[in-house]
């Protein structure tokens, strides 16, 4: 089916108490692995491209393929811009067919975040494009494999979140509740009480960034309390990198050091990424919901 908007996908997730995985795409191998797994498991899915990956992923080249792949899939597929920083980058994404955008104004003060987010909603909403924003600060380096650690002083304030949603009219809100981007420096602990309070105060789907490395039981609890979208990239990237190293090491005795058979290498990466995606969809509860 054609790419679908963000709002109805997350509304269905909220109503049925599951979360939709937002998996970062860095090439067509990742996209194929994600979409083939979503189709096999009958799961709605969000394909994300992060603004920080623009130097490596040319939107004008890859988006026609992603739109075509989604049209041939028989599950709901959202194409999402992850951590957009400006109207210019979001406009570029929308021009290339994205059906959702995230504006990340979390580094701004509250009023500036409200102003920027409201401008994006006013631009994207009439085009049928859903908008996610972020309030509070999720530390770590999004879209890169690094280490992150949550700071309770930067957790999302419940009262401010309610005001933010009322003033901006966003479709979804990314929150800081003990999550961080990249690998966690120590075992993360999510603030479940805050998640529940945020869900009740905002009455919109909540988003958890930094899904890699969070315990499965913690994720399941967070989903029951109101998390409807989970971003996932770091462990996919780590799995892909590990597969490349293992495949090359295993090929060396047969073909000699430094030799690699590209098709075998790429298929190994694709298969491993598909395994990661399947694992997450089962934990998130989205399998069978398409």
PDB file of N, CA and C in Angstrom, residues 21-78:
ATOM      1  N   UNK A  21       7.678   0.097  15.810  1.00  0.00           N
ATOM      2  CA  UNK A  21       9.110   0.322  15.731  1.00  0.00           C
ATOM      3  C   UNK A  21       9.456   1.304  14.625  1.00  0.00           C
ATOM      4  N   UNK A  22      10.316   2.271  14.956  1.00  0.00           N
ATOM      5  CA  UNK A  22      10.852   3.211  13.962  1.00  0.00           C
ATOM      6  C   UNK A  22      12.315   2.840  13.764  1.00  0.00           C
ATOM      7  N   UNK A  23      12.611   2.214  12.638  1.00  0.00           N
ATOM      8  CA  UNK A  23      13.938   1.660  12.385  1.00  0.00           C
ATOM      9  C   UNK A  23      14.678   2.529  11.371  1.00  0.00           C
ATOM     10  N   UNK A  24      15.887   2.940  11.718  1.00  0.00           N
ATOM     11  CA  UNK A  24      16.641   3.827  10.834  1.00  0.00           C
ATOM     12  C   UNK A  24      17.137   3.108   9.590  1.00  0.00           C
ATOM     13  N   UNK A  25      16.960   3.758   8.471  1.00  0.00           N
ATOM     14  CA  UNK A  25      17.389   3.260   7.166  1.00  0.00           C
ATOM     15  C   UNK A  25      18.651   4.005   6.751  1.00  0.00           C
ATOM     16  N   UNK A  26      19.709   3.273   6.418  1.00  0.00           N
ATOM     17  CA  UNK A  26      20.928   3.911   5.925  1.00  0.00           C
ATOM     18  C   UNK A  26      21.250   3.480   4.501  1.00  0.00           C
ATOM     19  N   UNK A  27      20.547   2.447   4.008  1.00  0.00           N
ATOM     20  CA  UNK A  27      20.692   2.018   2.620  1.00  0.00           C
ATOM     21  C   UNK A  27      19.526   1.093   2.285  1.00  0.00           C
ATOM     22  N   UNK A  28      19.473   0.637   1.053  1.00  0.00           N
ATOM     23  CA  UNK A  28      18.346  -0.202   0.637  1.00  0.00           C
ATOM     24  C   UNK A  28      18.394  -1.586   1.260  1.00  0.00           C
ATOM     25  N   UNK A  29      19.582  -2.076   1.635  1.00  0.00           N
ATOM     26  CA  UNK A  29      19.654  -3.372   2.310  1.00  0.00           C
ATOM     27  C   UNK A  29      18.915  -3.305   3.650  1.00  0.00           C
ATOM     28  N   UNK A  30      19.136  -2.231   4.391  1.00  0.00           N
ATOM     29  CA  UNK A  30      18.410  -2.062   5.652  1.00  0.00           C
ATOM     30  C   UNK A  30      16.912  -1.956   5.381  1.00  0.00           C
ATOM     31  N   UNK A  31      16.538  -1.177   4.388  1.00  0.00           N
ATOM     32  CA  UNK A  31      15.115  -0.987   4.083  1.00  0.00           C
ATOM     33  C   UNK A  31      14.448  -2.305   3.703  1.00  0.00           C
ATOM     34  N   UNK A  32      15.120  -3.102   2.872  1.00  0.00           N
ATOM     35  CA  UNK A  32      14.547  -4.382   2.473  1.00  0.00           C
ATOM     36  C   UNK A  32      14.398  -5.310   3.675  1.00  0.00           C
ATOM     37  N   UNK A  33      15.413  -5.339   4.533  1.00  0.00           N
ATOM     38  CA  UNK A  33      15.345  -6.193   5.717  1.00  0.00           C
ATOM     39  C   UNK A  33      14.173  -5.799   6.609  1.00  0.00           C
ATOM     40  N   UNK A  34      13.990  -4.498   6.797  1.00  0.00           N
ATOM     41  CA  UNK A  34      12.916  -4.005   7.661  1.00  0.00           C
ATOM     42  C   UNK A  34      11.550  -4.310   7.061  1.00  0.00           C
ATOM     43  N   UNK A  35      11.371  -4.005   5.787  1.00  0.00           N
ATOM     44  CA  UNK A  35      10.065  -4.186   5.156  1.00  0.00           C
ATOM     45  C   UNK A  35       9.714  -5.656   4.972  1.00  0.00           C
ATOM     46  N   UNK A  36      10.684  -6.480   4.612  1.00  0.00           N
ATOM     47  CA  UNK A  36      10.400  -7.908   4.471  1.00  0.00           C
ATOM     48  C   UNK A  36      10.008  -8.522   5.812  1.00  0.00           C
ATOM     49  N   UNK A  37      10.657  -8.080   6.876  1.00  0.00           N
ATOM     50  CA  UNK A  37      10.313  -8.586   8.202  1.00  0.00           C
ATOM     51  C   UNK A  37       8.931  -8.102   8.626  1.00  0.00           C
ATOM     52  N   UNK A  38       8.627  -6.839   8.380  1.00  0.00           N
ATOM     53  CA  UNK A  38       7.307  -6.308   8.722  1.00  0.00           C
ATOM     54  C   UNK A  38       6.209  -7.058   7.982  1.00  0.00           C
ATOM     55  N   UNK A  39       6.443  -7.352   6.708  1.00  0.00           N
ATOM     56  CA  UNK A  39       5.450  -8.078   5.918  1.00  0.00           C
ATOM     57  C   UNK A  39       5.260  -9.496   6.450  1.00  0.00           C
ATOM     58  N   UNK A  40       6.368 -10.148   6.753  1.00  0.00           N
ATOM     59  CA  UNK A  40       6.289 -11.528   7.252  1.00  0.00           C
ATOM     60  C   UNK A  40       5.583 -11.605   8.598  1.00  0.00           C
ATOM     61  N   UNK A  41       5.830 -10.622   9.463  1.00  0.00           N
ATOM     62  CA  UNK A  41       5.231 -10.642  10.798  1.00  0.00           C
ATOM     63  C   UNK A  41       3.903  -9.899  10.857  1.00  0.00           C
ATOM     64  N   UNK A  42       3.466  -9.345   9.731  1.00  0.00           N
ATOM     65  CA  UNK A  42       2.219  -8.592   9.675  1.00  0.00           C
ATOM     66  C   UNK A  42       2.234  -7.449  10.690  1.00  0.00           C
ATOM     67  N   UNK A  43       3.276  -6.627  10.610  1.00  0.00           N
ATOM     68  CA  UNK A  43       3.446  -5.531  11.551  1.00  0.00           C
ATOM     69  C   UNK A  43       3.473  -4.196  10.828  1.00  0.00           C
ATOM     70  N   UNK A  44       2.771  -3.184  11.344  1.00  0.00           N
ATOM     71  CA  UNK A  44       3.003  -1.818  10.844  1.00  0.00           C
ATOM     72  C   UNK A  44       4.438  -1.428  11.174  1.00  0.00           C
ATOM     73  N   UNK A  45       4.987  -0.503  10.405  1.00  0.00           N
ATOM     74  CA  UNK A  45       6.396  -0.165  10.607  1.00  0.00           C
ATOM     75  C   UNK A  45       6.669   1.270  10.192  1.00  0.00           C
ATOM     76  N   UNK A  46       7.681   1.861  10.818  1.00  0.00           N
ATOM     77  CA  UNK A  46       8.117   3.206  10.471  1.00  0.00           C
ATOM     78  C   UNK A  46       9.560   3.136   9.984  1.00  0.00           C
ATOM     79  N   UNK A  47       9.777   3.588   8.756  1.00  0.00           N
ATOM     80  CA  UNK A  47      11.130   3.723   8.219  1.00  0.00           C
ATOM     81  C   UNK A  47      11.613   5.128   8.537  1.00  0.00           C
ATOM     82  N   UNK A  48      12.724   5.239   9.243  1.00  0.00           N
ATOM     83  CA  UNK A  48      13.246   6.549   9.619  1.00  0.00           C
ATOM     84  C   UNK A  48      14.578   6.822   8.929  1.00  0.00           C
ATOM     85  N   UNK A  49      14.748   8.053   8.517  1.00  0.00           N
ATOM     86  CA  UNK A  49      16.046   8.528   8.051  1.00  0.00           C
ATOM     87  C   UNK A  49      16.392   9.742   8.904  1.00  0.00           C
ATOM     88  N   UNK A  50      17.538   9.691   9.560  1.00  0.00           N
ATOM     89  CA  UNK A  50      17.946  10.778  10.454  1.00  0.00           C
ATOM     90  C   UNK A  50      18.643  11.885   9.673  1.00  0.00           C
ATOM     91  N   UNK A  51      18.383  13.121  10.072  1.00  0.00           N
ATOM     92  CA  UNK A  51      19.058  14.239   9.408  1.00  0.00           C
ATOM     93  C   UNK A  51      20.578  14.095   9.510  1.00  0.00           C
ATOM     94  N   UNK A  52      21.063  13.547  10.617  1.00  0.00           N
ATOM     95  CA  UNK A  52      22.504  13.354  10.762  1.00  0.00           C
ATOM     96  C   UNK A  52      23.075  12.373   9.748  1.00  0.00           C
ATOM     97  N   UNK A  53      22.215  11.585   9.122  1.00  0.00           N
ATOM     98  CA  UNK A  53      22.681  10.643   8.098  1.00  0.00           C
ATOM     99  C   UNK A  53      22.572  11.213   6.684  1.00  0.00           C
ATOM    100  N   UNK A  54      22.126  12.455   6.547  1.00  0.00           N
ATOM    101  CA  UNK A  54      22.022  13.045   5.213  1.00  0.00           C
ATOM    102  C   UNK A  54      23.334  12.991   4.424  1.00  0.00           C
ATOM    103  N   UNK A  55      24.509  13.137   5.066  1.00  0.00           N
ATOM    104  CA  UNK A  55      25.752  13.033   4.292  1.00  0.00           C
ATOM    105  C   UNK A  55      25.976  11.645   3.686  1.00  0.00           C
ATOM    106  N   UNK A  56      25.275  10.647   4.210  1.00  0.00           N
ATOM    107  CA  UNK A  56      25.480   9.266   3.754  1.00  0.00           C
ATOM    108  C   UNK A  56      24.282   8.716   2.976  1.00  0.00           C
ATOM    109  N   UNK A  57      23.121   9.355   3.124  1.00  0.00           N
ATOM    110  CA  UNK A  57      21.895   8.878   2.481  1.00  0.00           C
ATOM    111  C   UNK A  57      21.318  10.022   1.659  1.00  0.00           C
ATOM    112  N   UNK A  58      21.361   9.913   0.352  1.00  0.00           N
ATOM    113  CA  UNK A  58      20.824  10.958  -0.527  1.00  0.00           C
ATOM    114  C   UNK A  58      19.316  10.761  -0.683  1.00  0.00           C
ATOM    115  N   UNK A  59      18.533  11.680  -0.138  1.00  0.00           N
ATOM    116  CA  UNK A  59      17.075  11.519  -0.152  1.00  0.00           C
ATOM    117  C   UNK A  59      16.519  11.415  -1.561  1.00  0.00           C
ATOM    118  N   UNK A  60      17.033  12.265  -2.452  1.00  0.00           N
ATOM    119  CA  UNK A  60      16.501  12.271  -3.812  1.00  0.00           C
ATOM    120  C   UNK A  60      16.765  10.957  -4.536  1.00  0.00           C
ATOM    121  N   UNK A  61      17.795  10.233  -4.133  1.00  0.00           N
ATOM    122  CA  UNK A  61      18.089   8.941  -4.751  1.00  0.00           C
ATOM    123  C   UNK A  61      17.311   7.796  -4.114  1.00  0.00           C
ATOM    124  N   UNK A  62      17.229   7.781  -2.782  1.00  0.00           N
ATOM    125  CA  UNK A  62      16.674   6.618  -2.103  1.00  0.00           C
ATOM    126  C   UNK A  62      15.158   6.673  -1.951  1.00  0.00           C
ATOM    127  N   UNK A  63      14.587   7.867  -1.863  1.00  0.00           N
ATOM    128  CA  UNK A  63      13.153   7.959  -1.562  1.00  0.00           C
ATOM    129  C   UNK A  63      12.244   7.373  -2.636  1.00  0.00           C
ATOM    130  N   UNK A  64      12.527   7.538  -3.934  1.00  0.00           N
ATOM    131  CA  UNK A  64      11.667   6.870  -4.919  1.00  0.00           C
ATOM    132  C   UNK A  64      11.611   5.354  -4.708  1.00  0.00           C
ATOM    133  N   UNK A  65      12.732   4.758  -4.353  1.00  0.00           N
ATOM    134  CA  UNK A  65      12.745   3.318  -4.092  1.00  0.00           C
ATOM    135  C   UNK A  65      11.949   2.975  -2.841  1.00  0.00           C
ATOM    136  N   UNK A  66      12.095   3.776  -1.806  1.00  0.00           N
ATOM    137  CA  UNK A  66      11.361   3.507  -0.569  1.00  0.00           C
ATOM    138  C   UNK A  66       9.862   3.641  -0.784  1.00  0.00           C
ATOM    139  N   UNK A  67       9.454   4.644  -1.552  1.00  0.00           N
ATOM    140  CA  UNK A  67       8.020   4.791  -1.836  1.00  0.00           C
ATOM    141  C   UNK A  67       7.499   3.604  -2.617  1.00  0.00           C
ATOM    142  N   UNK A  68       8.278   3.142  -3.591  1.00  0.00           N
ATOM    143  CA  UNK A  68       7.862   1.990  -4.396  1.00  0.00           C
ATOM    144  C   UNK A  68       7.813   0.719  -3.556  1.00  0.00           C
ATOM    145  N   UNK A  69       8.807   0.520  -2.686  1.00  0.00           N
ATOM    146  CA  UNK A  69       8.822  -0.659  -1.827  1.00  0.00           C
ATOM    147  C   UNK A  69       7.629  -0.661  -0.879  1.00  0.00           C
ATOM    148  N   UNK A  70       7.282   0.506  -0.340  1.00  0.00           N
ATOM    149  CA  UNK A  70       6.129   0.599   0.553  1.00  0.00           C
ATOM    150  C   UNK A  70       4.836   0.297  -0.197  1.00  0.00           C
ATOM    151  N   UNK A  71       4.750   0.783  -1.433  1.00  0.00           N
ATOM    152  CA  UNK A  71       3.536   0.552  -2.229  1.00  0.00           C
ATOM    153  C   UNK A  71       3.318  -0.929  -2.501  1.00  0.00           C
ATOM    154  N   UNK A  72       4.412  -1.686  -2.582  1.00  0.00           N
ATOM    155  CA  UNK A  72       4.290  -3.122  -2.836  1.00  0.00           C
ATOM    156  C   UNK A  72       4.149  -3.943  -1.562  1.00  0.00           C
ATOM    157  N   UNK A  73       4.352  -3.319  -0.414  1.00  0.00           N
ATOM    158  CA  UNK A  73       4.144  -4.004   0.860  1.00  0.00           C
ATOM    159  C   UNK A  73       2.659  -3.932   1.225  1.00  0.00           C
ATOM    160  N   UNK A  74       2.168  -4.957   1.891  1.00  0.00           N
ATOM    161  CA  UNK A  74       0.746  -4.951   2.256  1.00  0.00           C
ATOM    162  C   UNK A  74       0.564  -4.746   3.758  1.00  0.00           C
ATOM    163  N   UNK A  75       1.478  -3.960   4.337  1.00  0.00           N
ATOM    164  CA  UNK A  75       1.345  -3.526   5.734  1.00  0.00           C
ATOM    165  C   UNK A  75       1.518  -2.016   5.765  1.00  0.00           C
ATOM    166  N   UNK A  76       0.995  -1.343   6.790  1.00  0.00           N
ATOM    167  CA  UNK A  76       1.160   0.119   6.867  1.00  0.00           C
ATOM    168  C   UNK A  76       2.632   0.508   7.056  1.00  0.00           C
ATOM    169  N   UNK A  77       3.103   1.429   6.212  1.00  0.00           N
ATOM    170  CA  UNK A  77       4.490   1.900   6.272  1.00  0.00           C
ATOM    171  C   UNK A  77       4.486   3.421   6.341  1.00  0.00           C
ATOM    172  N   UNK A  78       5.161   3.957   7.344  1.00  0.00           N
ATOM    173  CA  UNK A  78       5.354   5.404   7.485  1.00  0.00           C
ATOM    174  C   UNK A  78       6.802   5.710   7.146  1.00  0.00           C
TER     175      UNK A  78
END
